[in-house]
Every structure is written in structure tokens, then in C-alpha cells.
Coordinates of C-alpha atoms and ligand atoms in Angstrom, one line a residue:
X541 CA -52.9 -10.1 -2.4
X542 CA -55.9 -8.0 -2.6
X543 CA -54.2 -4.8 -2.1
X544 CA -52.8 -2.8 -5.1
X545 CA -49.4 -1.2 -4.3
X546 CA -48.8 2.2 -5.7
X547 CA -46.7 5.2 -5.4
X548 CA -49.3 8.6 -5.4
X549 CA -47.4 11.8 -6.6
X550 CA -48.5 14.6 -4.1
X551 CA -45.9 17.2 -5.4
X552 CA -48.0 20.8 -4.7
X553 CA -51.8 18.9 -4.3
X554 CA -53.5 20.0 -1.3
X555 CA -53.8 17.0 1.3
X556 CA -55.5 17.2 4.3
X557 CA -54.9 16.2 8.1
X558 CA -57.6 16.0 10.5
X559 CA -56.2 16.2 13.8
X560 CA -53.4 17.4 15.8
X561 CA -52.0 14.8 18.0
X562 CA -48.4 12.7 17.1
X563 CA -49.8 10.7 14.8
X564 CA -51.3 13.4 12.7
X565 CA -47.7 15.0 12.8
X566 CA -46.1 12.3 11.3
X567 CA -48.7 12.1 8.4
X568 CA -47.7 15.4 8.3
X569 CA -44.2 14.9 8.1
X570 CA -44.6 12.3 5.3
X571 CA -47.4 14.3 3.0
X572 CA -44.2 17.6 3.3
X573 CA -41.4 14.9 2.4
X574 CA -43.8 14.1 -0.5
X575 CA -44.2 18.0 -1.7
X576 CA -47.8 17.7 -0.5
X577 CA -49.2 21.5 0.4
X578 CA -50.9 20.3 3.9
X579 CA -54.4 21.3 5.1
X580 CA -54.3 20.4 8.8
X581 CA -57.5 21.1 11.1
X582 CA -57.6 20.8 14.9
X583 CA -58.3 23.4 17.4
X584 CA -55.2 22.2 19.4
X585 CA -51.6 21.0 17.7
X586 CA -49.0 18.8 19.6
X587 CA -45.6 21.2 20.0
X588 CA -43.7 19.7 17.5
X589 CA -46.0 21.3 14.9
X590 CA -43.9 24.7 15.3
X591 CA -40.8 22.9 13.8
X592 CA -42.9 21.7 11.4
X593 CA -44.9 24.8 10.6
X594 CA -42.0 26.5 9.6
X595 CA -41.0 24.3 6.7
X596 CA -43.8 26.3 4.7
X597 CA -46.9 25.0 2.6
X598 CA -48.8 24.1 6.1
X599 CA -52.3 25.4 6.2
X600 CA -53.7 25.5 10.0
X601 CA -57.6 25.6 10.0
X602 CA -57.5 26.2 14.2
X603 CA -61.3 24.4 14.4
X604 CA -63.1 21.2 14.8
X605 CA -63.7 19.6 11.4
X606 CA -66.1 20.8 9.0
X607 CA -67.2 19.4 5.4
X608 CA -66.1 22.2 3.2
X609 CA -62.0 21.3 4.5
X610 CA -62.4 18.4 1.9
X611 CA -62.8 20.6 -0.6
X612 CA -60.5 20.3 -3.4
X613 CA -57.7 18.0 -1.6
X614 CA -56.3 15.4 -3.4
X615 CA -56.2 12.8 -0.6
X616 CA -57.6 12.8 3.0
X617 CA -55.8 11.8 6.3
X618 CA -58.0 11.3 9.4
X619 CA -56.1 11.4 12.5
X620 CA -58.5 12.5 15.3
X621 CA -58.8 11.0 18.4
X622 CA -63.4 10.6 18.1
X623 CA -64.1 8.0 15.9
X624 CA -67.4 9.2 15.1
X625 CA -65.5 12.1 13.3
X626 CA -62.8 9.7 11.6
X627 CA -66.0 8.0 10.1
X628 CA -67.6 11.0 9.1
X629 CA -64.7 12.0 7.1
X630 CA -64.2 8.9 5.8
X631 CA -68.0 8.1 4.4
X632 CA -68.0 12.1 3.0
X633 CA -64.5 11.6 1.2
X634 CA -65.6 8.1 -0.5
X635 CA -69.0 9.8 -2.4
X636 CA -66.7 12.0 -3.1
X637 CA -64.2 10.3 -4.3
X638 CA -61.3 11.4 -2.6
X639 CA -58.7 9.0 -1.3
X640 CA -59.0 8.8 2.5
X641 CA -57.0 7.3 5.1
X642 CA -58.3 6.6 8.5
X643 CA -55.5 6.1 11.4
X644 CA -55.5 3.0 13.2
X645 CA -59.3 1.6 11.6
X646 CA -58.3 0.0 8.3
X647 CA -62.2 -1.0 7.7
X648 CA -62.6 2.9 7.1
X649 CA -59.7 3.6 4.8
X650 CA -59.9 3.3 0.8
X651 CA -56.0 3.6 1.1
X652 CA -53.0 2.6 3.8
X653 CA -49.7 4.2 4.5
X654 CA -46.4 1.8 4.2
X655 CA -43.4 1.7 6.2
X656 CA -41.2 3.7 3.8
X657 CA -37.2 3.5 3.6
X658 CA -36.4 6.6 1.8
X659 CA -33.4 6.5 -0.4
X660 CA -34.9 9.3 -2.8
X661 CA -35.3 8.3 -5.5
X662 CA -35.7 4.5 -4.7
X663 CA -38.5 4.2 -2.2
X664 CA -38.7 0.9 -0.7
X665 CA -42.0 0.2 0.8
X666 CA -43.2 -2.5 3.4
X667 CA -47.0 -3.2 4.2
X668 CA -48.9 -5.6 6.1
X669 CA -51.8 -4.5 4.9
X670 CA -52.8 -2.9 8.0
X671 CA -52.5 -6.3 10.6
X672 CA -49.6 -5.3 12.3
X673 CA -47.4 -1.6 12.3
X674 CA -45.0 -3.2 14.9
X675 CA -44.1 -5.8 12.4
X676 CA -44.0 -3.7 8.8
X677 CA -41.4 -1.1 11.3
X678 CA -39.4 -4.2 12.3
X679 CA -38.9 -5.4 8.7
X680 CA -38.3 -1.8 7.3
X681 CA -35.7 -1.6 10.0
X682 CA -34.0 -4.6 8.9
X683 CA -34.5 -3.6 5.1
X684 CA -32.5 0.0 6.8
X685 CA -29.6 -1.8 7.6
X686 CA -29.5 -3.7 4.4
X687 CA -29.9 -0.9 2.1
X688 CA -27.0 1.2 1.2
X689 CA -27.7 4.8 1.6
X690 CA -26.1 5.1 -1.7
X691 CA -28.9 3.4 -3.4
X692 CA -30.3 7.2 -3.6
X693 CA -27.0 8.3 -5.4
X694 CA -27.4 4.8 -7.4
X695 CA -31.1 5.7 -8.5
X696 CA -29.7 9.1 -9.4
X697 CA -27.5 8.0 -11.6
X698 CA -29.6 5.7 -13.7
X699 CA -32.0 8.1 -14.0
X700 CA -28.9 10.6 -15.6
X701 CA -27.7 7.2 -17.9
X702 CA -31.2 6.2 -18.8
X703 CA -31.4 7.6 -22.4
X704 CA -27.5 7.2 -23.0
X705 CA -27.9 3.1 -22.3
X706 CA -30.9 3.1 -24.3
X707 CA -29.3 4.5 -27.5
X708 CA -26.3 2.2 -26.9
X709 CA -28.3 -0.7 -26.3
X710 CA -31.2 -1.7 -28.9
X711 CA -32.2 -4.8 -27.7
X712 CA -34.1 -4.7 -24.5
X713 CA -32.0 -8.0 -22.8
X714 CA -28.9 -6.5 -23.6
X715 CA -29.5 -3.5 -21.6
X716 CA -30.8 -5.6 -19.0
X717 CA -27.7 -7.2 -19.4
X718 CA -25.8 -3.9 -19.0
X719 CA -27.4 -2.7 -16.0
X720 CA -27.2 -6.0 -14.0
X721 CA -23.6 -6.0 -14.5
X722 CA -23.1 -1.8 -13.4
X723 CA -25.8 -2.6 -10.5
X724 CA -23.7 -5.3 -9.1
X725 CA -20.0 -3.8 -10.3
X726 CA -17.6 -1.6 -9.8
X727 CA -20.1 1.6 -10.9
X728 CA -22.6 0.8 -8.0
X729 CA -19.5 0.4 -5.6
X730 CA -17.9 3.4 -6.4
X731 CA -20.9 5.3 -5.8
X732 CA -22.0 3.4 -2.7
X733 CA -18.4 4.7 -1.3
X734 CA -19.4 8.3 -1.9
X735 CA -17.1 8.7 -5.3
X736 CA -19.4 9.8 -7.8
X737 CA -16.5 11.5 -10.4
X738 CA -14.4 7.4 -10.6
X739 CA -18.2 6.1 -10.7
X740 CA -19.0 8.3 -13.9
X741 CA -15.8 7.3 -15.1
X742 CA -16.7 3.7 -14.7
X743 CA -20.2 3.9 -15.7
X744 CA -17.9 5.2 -19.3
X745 CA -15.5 2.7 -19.4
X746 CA -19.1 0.2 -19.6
X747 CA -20.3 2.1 -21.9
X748 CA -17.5 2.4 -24.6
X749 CA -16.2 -1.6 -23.9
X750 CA -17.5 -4.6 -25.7
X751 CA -19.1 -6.7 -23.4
X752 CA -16.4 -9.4 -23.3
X753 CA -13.3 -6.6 -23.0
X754 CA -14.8 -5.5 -19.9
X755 CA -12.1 -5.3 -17.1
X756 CA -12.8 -6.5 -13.5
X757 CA -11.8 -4.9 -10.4
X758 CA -9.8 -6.2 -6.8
X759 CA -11.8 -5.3 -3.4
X760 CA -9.2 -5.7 -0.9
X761 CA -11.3 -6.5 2.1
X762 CA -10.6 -7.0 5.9
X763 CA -12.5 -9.6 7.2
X764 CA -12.3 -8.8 10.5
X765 CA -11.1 -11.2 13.2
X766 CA -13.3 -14.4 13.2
X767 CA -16.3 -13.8 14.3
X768 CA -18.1 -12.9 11.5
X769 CA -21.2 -11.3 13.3
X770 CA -17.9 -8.7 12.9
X771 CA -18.1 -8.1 9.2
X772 CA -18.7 -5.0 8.2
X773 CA -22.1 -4.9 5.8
X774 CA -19.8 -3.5 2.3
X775 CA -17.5 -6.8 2.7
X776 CA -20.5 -9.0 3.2
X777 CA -22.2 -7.3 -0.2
X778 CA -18.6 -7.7 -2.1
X779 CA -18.4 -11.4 -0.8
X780 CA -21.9 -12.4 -2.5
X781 CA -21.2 -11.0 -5.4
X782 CA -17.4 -11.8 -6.1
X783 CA -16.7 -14.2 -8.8
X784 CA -13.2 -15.4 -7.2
X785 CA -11.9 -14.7 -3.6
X786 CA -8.3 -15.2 -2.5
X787 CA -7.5 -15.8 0.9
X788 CA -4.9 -17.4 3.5
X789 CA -4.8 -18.8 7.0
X790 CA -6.4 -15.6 8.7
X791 CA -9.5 -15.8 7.3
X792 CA -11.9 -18.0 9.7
X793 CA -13.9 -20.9 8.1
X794 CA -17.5 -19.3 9.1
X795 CA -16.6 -16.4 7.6
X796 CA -15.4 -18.2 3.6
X797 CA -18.7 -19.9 4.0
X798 CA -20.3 -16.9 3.5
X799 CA -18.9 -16.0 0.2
X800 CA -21.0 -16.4 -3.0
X801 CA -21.6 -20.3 -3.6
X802 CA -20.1 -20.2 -7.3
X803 CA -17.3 -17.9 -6.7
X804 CA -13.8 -19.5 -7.2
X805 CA -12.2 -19.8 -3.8
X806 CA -7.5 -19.1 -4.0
X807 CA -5.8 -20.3 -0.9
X808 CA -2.7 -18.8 -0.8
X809 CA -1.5 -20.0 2.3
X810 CA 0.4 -17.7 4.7
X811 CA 1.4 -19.9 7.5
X812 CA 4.5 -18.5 9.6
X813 CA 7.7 -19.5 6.8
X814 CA 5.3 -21.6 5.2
X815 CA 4.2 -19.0 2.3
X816 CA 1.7 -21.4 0.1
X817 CA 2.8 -18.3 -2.5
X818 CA 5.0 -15.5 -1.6
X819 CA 3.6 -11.8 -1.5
X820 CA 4.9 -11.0 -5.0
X821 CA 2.9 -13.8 -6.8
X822 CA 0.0 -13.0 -4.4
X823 CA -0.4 -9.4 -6.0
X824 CA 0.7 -10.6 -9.3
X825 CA -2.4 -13.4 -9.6
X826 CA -4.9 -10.7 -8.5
X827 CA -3.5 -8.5 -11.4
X828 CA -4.2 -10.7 -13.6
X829 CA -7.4 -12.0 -12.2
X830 CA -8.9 -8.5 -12.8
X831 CA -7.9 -8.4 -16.2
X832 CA -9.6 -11.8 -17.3
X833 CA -12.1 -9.3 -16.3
X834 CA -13.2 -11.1 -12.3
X835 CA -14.7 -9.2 -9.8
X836 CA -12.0 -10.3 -7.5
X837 CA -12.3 -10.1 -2.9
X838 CA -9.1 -10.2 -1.8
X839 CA -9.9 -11.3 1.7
X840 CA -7.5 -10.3 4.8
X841 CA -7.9 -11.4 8.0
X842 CA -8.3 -8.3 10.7
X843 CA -8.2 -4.6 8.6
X844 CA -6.1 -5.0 5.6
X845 CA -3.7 -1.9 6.5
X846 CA -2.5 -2.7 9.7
X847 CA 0.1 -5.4 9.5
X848 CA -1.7 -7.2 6.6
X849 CA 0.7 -6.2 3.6
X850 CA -2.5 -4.6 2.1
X851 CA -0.2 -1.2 0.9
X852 CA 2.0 -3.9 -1.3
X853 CA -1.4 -5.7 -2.6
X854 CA -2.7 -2.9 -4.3
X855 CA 0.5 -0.8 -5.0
X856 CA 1.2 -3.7 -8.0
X857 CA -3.1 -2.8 -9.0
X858 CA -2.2 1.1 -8.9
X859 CA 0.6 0.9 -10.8
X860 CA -1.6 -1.6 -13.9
X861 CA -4.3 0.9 -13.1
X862 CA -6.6 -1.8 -12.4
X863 CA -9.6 -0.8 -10.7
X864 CA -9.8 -1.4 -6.7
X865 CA -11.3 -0.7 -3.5
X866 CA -10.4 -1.3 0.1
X867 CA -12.7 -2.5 2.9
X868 CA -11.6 -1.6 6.6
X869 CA -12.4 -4.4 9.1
X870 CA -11.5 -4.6 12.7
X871 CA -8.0 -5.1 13.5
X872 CA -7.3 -8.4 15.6
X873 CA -6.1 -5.5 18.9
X874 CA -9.9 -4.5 18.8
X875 CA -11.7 -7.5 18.5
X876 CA -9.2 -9.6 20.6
X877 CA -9.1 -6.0 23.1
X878 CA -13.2 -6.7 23.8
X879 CA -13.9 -10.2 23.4
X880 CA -11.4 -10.8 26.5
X881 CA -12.7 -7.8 28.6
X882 CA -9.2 -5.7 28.2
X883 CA -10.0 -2.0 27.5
X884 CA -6.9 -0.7 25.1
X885 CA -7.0 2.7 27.3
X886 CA -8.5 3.5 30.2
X887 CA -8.1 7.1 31.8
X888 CA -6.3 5.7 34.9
X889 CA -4.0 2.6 33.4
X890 CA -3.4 3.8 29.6
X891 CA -3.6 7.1 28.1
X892 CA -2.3 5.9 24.5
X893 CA -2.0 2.1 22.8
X894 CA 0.9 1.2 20.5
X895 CA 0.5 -1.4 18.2
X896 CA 3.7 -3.3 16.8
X897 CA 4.8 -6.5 15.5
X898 CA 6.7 -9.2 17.0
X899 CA 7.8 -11.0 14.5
X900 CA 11.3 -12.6 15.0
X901 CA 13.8 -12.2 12.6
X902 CA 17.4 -13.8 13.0
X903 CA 16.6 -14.4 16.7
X904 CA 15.8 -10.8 17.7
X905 CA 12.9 -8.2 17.3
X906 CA 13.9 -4.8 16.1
X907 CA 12.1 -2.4 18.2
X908 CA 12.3 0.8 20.1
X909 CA 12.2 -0.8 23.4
X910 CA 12.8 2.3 25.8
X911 CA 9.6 3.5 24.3
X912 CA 7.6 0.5 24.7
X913 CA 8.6 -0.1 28.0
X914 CA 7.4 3.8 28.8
X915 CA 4.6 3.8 31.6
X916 CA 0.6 4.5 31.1
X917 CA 0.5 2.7 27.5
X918 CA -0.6 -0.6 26.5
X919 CA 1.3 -1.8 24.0
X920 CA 0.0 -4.8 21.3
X921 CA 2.0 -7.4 19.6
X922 CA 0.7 -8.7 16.7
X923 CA 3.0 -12.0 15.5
X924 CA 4.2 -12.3 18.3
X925 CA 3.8 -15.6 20.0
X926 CA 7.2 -17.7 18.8
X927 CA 9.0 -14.2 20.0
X928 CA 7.6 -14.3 23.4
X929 CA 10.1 -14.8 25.4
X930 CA 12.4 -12.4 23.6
X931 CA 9.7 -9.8 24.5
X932 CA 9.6 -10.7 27.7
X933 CA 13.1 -10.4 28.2
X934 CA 13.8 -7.1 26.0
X935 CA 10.4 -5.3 28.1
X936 CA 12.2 -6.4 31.7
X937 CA 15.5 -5.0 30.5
X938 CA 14.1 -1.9 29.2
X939 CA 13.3 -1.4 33.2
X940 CA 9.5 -2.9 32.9
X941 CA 8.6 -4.5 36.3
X942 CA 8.2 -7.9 36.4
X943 CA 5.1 -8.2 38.0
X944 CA 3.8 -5.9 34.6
X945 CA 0.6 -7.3 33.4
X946 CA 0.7 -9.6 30.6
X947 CA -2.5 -11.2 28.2
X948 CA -2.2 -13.7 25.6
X949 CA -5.2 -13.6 23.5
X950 CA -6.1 -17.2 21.2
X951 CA -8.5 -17.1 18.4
X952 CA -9.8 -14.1 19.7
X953 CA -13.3 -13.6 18.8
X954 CA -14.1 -16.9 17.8
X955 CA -15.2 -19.7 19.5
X956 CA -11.9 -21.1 20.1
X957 CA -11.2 -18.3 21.6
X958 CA -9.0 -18.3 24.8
X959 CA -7.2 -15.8 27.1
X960 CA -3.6 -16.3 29.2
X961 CA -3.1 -13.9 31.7
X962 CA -0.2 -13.5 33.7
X963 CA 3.2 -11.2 34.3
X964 CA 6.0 -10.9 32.8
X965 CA 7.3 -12.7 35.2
X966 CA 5.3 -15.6 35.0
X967 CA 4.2 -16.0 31.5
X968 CA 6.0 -17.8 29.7
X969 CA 5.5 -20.5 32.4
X970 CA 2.0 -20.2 32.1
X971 CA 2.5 -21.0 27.8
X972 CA 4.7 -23.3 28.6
X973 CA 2.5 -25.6 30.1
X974 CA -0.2 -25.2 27.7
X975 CA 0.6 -23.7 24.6
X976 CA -1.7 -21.0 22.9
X977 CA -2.5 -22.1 19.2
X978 CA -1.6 -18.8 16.6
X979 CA -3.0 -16.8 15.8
X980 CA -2.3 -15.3 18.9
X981 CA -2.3 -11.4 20.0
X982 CA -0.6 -10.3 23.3
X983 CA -1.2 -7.3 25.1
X984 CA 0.9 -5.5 27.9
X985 CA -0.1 -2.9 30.5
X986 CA -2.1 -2.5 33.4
X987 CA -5.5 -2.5 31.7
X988 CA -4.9 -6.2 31.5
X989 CA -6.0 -6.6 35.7
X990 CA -9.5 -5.1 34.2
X991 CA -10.5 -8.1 32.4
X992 CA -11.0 -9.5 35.8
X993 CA -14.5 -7.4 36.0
X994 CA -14.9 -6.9 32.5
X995 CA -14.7 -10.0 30.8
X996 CA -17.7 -10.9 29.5
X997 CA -17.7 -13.3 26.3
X998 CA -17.0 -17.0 27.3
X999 CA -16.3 -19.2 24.2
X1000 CA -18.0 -22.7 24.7
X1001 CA -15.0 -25.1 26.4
X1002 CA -14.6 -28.1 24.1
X1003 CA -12.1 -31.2 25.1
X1004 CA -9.7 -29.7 22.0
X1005 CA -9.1 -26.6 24.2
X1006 CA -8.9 -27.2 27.4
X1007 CA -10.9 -25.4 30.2
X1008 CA -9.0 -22.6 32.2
X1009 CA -8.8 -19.3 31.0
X1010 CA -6.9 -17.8 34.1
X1011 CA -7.7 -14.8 35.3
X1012 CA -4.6 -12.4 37.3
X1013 CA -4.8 -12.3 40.8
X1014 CA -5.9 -8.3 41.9
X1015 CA -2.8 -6.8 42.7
Ligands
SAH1919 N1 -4.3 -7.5 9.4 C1 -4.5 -8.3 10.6 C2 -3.2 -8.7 11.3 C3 -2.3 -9.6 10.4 S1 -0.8 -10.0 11.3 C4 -5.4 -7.5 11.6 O1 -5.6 -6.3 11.4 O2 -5.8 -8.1 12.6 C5 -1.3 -11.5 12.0 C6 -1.3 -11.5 13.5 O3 -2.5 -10.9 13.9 C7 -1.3 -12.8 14.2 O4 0.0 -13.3 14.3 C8 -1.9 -12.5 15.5 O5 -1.0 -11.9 16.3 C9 -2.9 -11.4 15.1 N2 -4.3 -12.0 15.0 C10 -5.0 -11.9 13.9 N3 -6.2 -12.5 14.1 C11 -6.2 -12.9 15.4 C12 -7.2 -13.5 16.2 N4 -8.4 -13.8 15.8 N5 -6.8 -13.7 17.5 C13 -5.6 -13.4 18.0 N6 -4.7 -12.8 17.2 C14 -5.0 -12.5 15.9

């Protein structure tokens, strides 16, 4: 490295712009973020400066450059479009010793500019050292997406705790000790959710425990429906840093691969009346997982409040008052909806979608069927593939036609993925012959027919599945 990174303090110093163009304005832009009072000269200024201009503390010298603007600035931009002039700037600021940046010629600057991903006050800062802009903007965007925005709120509050920790903690490691733990627990994740009273209240709780009576906390989090490109960023971040995960039969391989390495993995099972434990032991263990003090994912396939018992799961936490936060993913009905090219409304087929569950119970599935079997709705079964044929039966009775649209969707989202199409009138002929592997979603209404332009994602065919994924004949 032969470049030494540093953060300048602007706040109120004069800093000046030479030049009026876009690139000028953005200088501009980050000097005023900074609490710089600008100096800009140029005898013409691109349009946006008006916007800009009114956010106060912008001089406008309306003139070619002259020596005296240097005078008394605490750091020098040059951001004309004569190079002759950049260079004049840049050799007076140096015997001068002002800190000058020339735009675009790195031989003439005594200091560069980073990429900057503001989360006031964390500032996190990419360079490459002048060789390539393009690239340092393509890393800070991937940096954006993997930086919180709450990491501002998170700086914020360290800053407020600082002197409190210190007193509390002599011994330099144990307060590194202490902040790890509130950077990587619940404190950090309460703030990153926009709660700021529970993460005070946390951030107490740390504070007034011994460091072995700390309690842990439950993340109930919906890991979406297999493809794990589909996970939302928070239940990646809780993933990494859990220290045990329960999960069951949902929850696709590619995505438990992605958990922390050391983190204990719970299988507790889930297969159709084949519980490996049943609900009330499930929400028991991650009781008392949390109070042996774990930072605990409870992992649900799809989002964990719709149709994944996720109410019951953390009713039993409430009531302990264990700590816990829940992670939305998407629901099987979206993910299984665009990976087989079936819109869930459409203004001419659908004008509302209903989701329900088919789950058979003593032969029968209790449903309001005259409702389901009402006209311009798409309707979504989750559980519902051993009950097929009741649904298909109950919807033709209800008085929907039998030539009604029908999609079975397999593994949707992943790359087992495949997709039945059919009517009720033919379906369960189509299964019959080849039988779709749970989990399996269905979907009725005419939106089905548009998977026949729409469809788009094509899992690769492997001997295990077969090859057709049949699409309906246009009506
Ligand atoms: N909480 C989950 C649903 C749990 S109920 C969610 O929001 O998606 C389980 C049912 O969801 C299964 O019987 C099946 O109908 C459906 N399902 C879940 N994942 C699926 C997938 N990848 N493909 C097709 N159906 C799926």
C-alpha cells in the first residue's frame, strides 16, 4: 500500500471547486454532506447547481480561475475541463500546502476521493487508488447491499454506550468481549429492525448480566421456498451468526448449507403424519434453547406466518418473555406463482387470490367451497396434493367448469422443480400417471393458460424427474 487512508474533518472549512460541469457537482455534493462551506468558481454551472445552491454555505465566484480563490481553503478540488488549468491549481496548492485533488489525473493530486457508503456515522470507504472508478463503484455497490442501513443507528448507539461500557468494563478484552457479543446479538438486531426503545432495553439487560447469565434469543425465520438466491439478506445475516438452527423437511438442502459451519443443526422432522417431534415439543426445545443462552434460527420453509405454525412458535417465547424476532420470506404461492410463469392476478383472469389449505382431515377438507368456486379469483392450495381429488371434486360440485384451469407446481423454485398443467377435468389423470413429489402447491383459475407465454425458468431435466412439463392447450 503506499497510500494512507484517512478520514478529513471538513465541518465549516472553506473548500474549493474549480469548475462547473457534473463532476464538479458531485464534489460539491460530497464537500456539503461533509459540512464543508464550498468555494466554487466557473463562469458557467451545470443546472443542477440551483438545487444545490439552495442548501446554503455555497460561494459562486462567476469567473475563470484566479490564484487568490486558494486563499485560505482548507482543501482544493480541480474539476475543470483545461488541463493546463487543473495543473496550475494543482502545482500553486502543493507550495502551498493545501490538499488538492485533481479529477481524473491522479499524477496531479496530493489526495484521492473514495467510493463512500454513507451510513453516518460508519463511513465505509473503497479506493483503488485511482486505477479504476468503475470498479471501486462496483464494489461499493455490492458493499450497499451488504450493509444494513441500520449500521448508522448501530454506530449511533455505541457512540451513546461508549463511556457506560467503559466504566463497566476495566479490562480492555472484556469490553471487546462485550461489544462483539451486542454487535453480533440481539442489540444490533433490534436496531437493524428499526426498534431502538427494545434495543436500549437489550443493550441494559447486557449490561447488568454476568457474562455467563446472558439469555439468548429465537429468530423465527422464513426461508423462503428453495431457491435460496430467494433469501432475504436479514435471514442470511441471522443464519451466519446462529449458534443452533432448528429445521424440518421444508427447508431445501442448499439453503442449511448456508448456515454458520459450527452452528448446531435440530431436525425436527415434519413429514405429512410423520412428526419427527410434534409442535408442542418443537416450541418447548426453542424455549429452552434460548435460555441456555443460544442465539437460536428457527428456520421455516416459505414465510413463517402463512400456513407455517409460526403464531404457535413464538406464542410459547412471548408468554417466557424470551427475546425473538421474525423474518418474512416468500410464501411457496409467490415463488412457485413466478418460477412456473403463473401471474396470481391478472386484470382480465383474476382480480383477487385466496390462499387456503388442503389438508385432508378424516377424508374431507373443510372449506367454504361456494366461495372458492366464485369466478375472477385464483385460488392456492397449500398441502394439498394427497387431497386432490377431493378438491377436484368439491370445486366441480360447487358449479366450477370442468374444463377450469388447473397447475400443480413440484419443488417450485428449485431445481427439481416441475409444473402439471391440466383441468379439472383431466388432472388427476395427468398425476396419476406420473406422480408430483410434495411439496407440491396447486393453483386454480384462468391465469393458469398464461404460463403458456410466460413461463420462463426451466429447471435442468435429470433421469430422476422425468422430462415433460406439459403445457394446457390455448383454449
Ligand atoms: N410456510 C410455508 C408453507 C408451509 S405449508 C410457505 O409460506 O410457503 C407446506 C405446503 O407449502 C406444502 O404442502 C406445499 O403445498 C407448499 N410448499 C412449500 N414449499 C413449496 C415448494 N417449494 N414448492 C411447492 N409447494 C411448496
Amino acid at each position: 500500500m503506499e497510500l494512507l487512508p484517512i478520514f478529513l474533518d471538513v465541518r465549516n472549512k472553506p473548500c474549493l471547486v474549480v469548475g462547473g460541469g457534473e463532476t464538479a457537482i458531485r464534489k460539491i455534493v460530497s464537500l456539503r454532506r461533509a459540512g464543508a462551506s464550498v468555494r466554487v468558481v466557473a463562469p458557467r454551472l451545470h443546472e443542477r447547481f440551483d438545487e444545490l445552491a439552495s442548501a446554503g454555505d455555497i460561494e459562486h465566484r462567476q469567473r475563470l480561475f484566479e490564484d487568490d480563490d486558494l486563499h485560505g481553503v482548507a482543501l482544493a478540488i480541480a474539476a475543470t475541463d483545461d488541463r493546463a488549468v487543473n495543473q496550475r491549481i494543482s502545482r500553486i496548492a502543493k507550495a502551498r500546502g493545501i490538499p488538492v485533488n485533481v479529477v481524473d489525473q491522479p499524477d496531479e493530486c496530493s489526495f484521492i476521493m473514495p467510493s463512500v457508503i454513507d451510513r453516518s456515522p460508519v463511513l465505509v470507504a473503497v479506493s483503488t487508488s485511482a486505477t479504476s472508478p468503475v470498479l471501486a463503484r462496483l464494489l461499493r455497490s455490492r458493499l450497499e447491499s451488504l450493509i444494513p442501513t441500520g449500521y448508522g443507528r448501530l454506530g449511533a448507539l455505541c457512540a451513546r454506550y461508549r463511556d457506560t461500557v467503559k466504566a463497566r468494563f476495566a479490562d480492555r478484552r472484556d469490553r471487546r468481549r462485550f461489544w462483539d457479543r451486542v454487535l453480533q446479538g440481539s442489540v444490533a438486531e433490534w436496531v437493524f429492525s428499526g426498534n431502538l426503545d427494545e434495543a436500549d432495553a437489550a443493550m441494559e439487560r447486557e449490561l447488568a448480566a454476568e457474562p455467563d447469565e446472558c439469555m439468548g434469543e429465537v429468530y423465527l425465520v422464513g426461508a423462503g421456498p428453495g431457491d435460496p438466491d430467494l433469501l432475504t439478506f436479514r435471514a442470511l445475516r441471522l443464519m451466519q451468526q446462529a449458534d443452533v438452527v432448528v429445521y424440518d423437511r421444508l427447508v431445501a438442502k442448499a439453503i442449511l448449507d448456508m448456515v454458520r459451519r459450527d452452528a448446531k443443526r435440530v431436525y425436527v422432522g415434519k413429514e405429512r403424519n410423520n412428526h419427527a417431534m410434534r409442535q408442542e415439543e418443537i416450541n418447548r426445545l426453542l424455549a429452552d434453547l434460548a435460555k441456555a443462552g443460544h442465539r437460536v434460527v428457527r428456520l421455516k420453509g416459505g414465510d413463517p406466518f402463512i400456513f407455517g405454525r409460526g403464531g404457535e412458535e413464538i406464542d410459547t417465547l412471548a408468554e417466557q418473555r424470551i427475546p425473538f424476532q421474525v423474518v418474512p420470506g416468500i410464501t411457496a404461492a409467490s415463488g412457485c406463482a413466478t418460477y412456473s410463469g403463473i401471474p396470481l392476478t391478472h386484470r382480465d383472469y383474476a382480480q383477487s387470490v385466496t390462499f387456503v389449505t388442503g389438508h385432508l382431515k378424516d377424508g374431507t377438507i373443510d372449506l367454504n367451497w361456494e366461495q372458492l368456486a366464485q369466478a375472477n379469483q385464483t385460488v392456492v392450495f397449500y398441502m394439498g396434493l394427497v387431497g386432490l381429488p377431493v378438491i377436484v371434486e368439491k370445486l366441480m360440485a360447487s358449479g366450477v367448469s370442468s374444463d377450469m384451469p388447473i397447475a400443480l407446481v413440484q419443488q417450485g423454485t428449485t431445481q427439481k422443480q416441475r409444473v402439471y398443467t391440466g383441468t379439472l377435468a383431466n388432472i388427476l389423470d395427468i398425476v396419476e400417471r406420473d406422480p408430483p413429489k410434495p411439496p407440491t402447491l396447486i393453483m386454480v383459475g384462468e391465469v393458469v393458460r398464461l404460463r403458456e407465454k410466460l413461463s420462463w425458468f426451466r429447471a435442468p431435466r435429470n433421469s430422476e424427474q422425468g422430462a415433460t412439463t406439459p403445457i394446457l392447450p390455448a383454449s
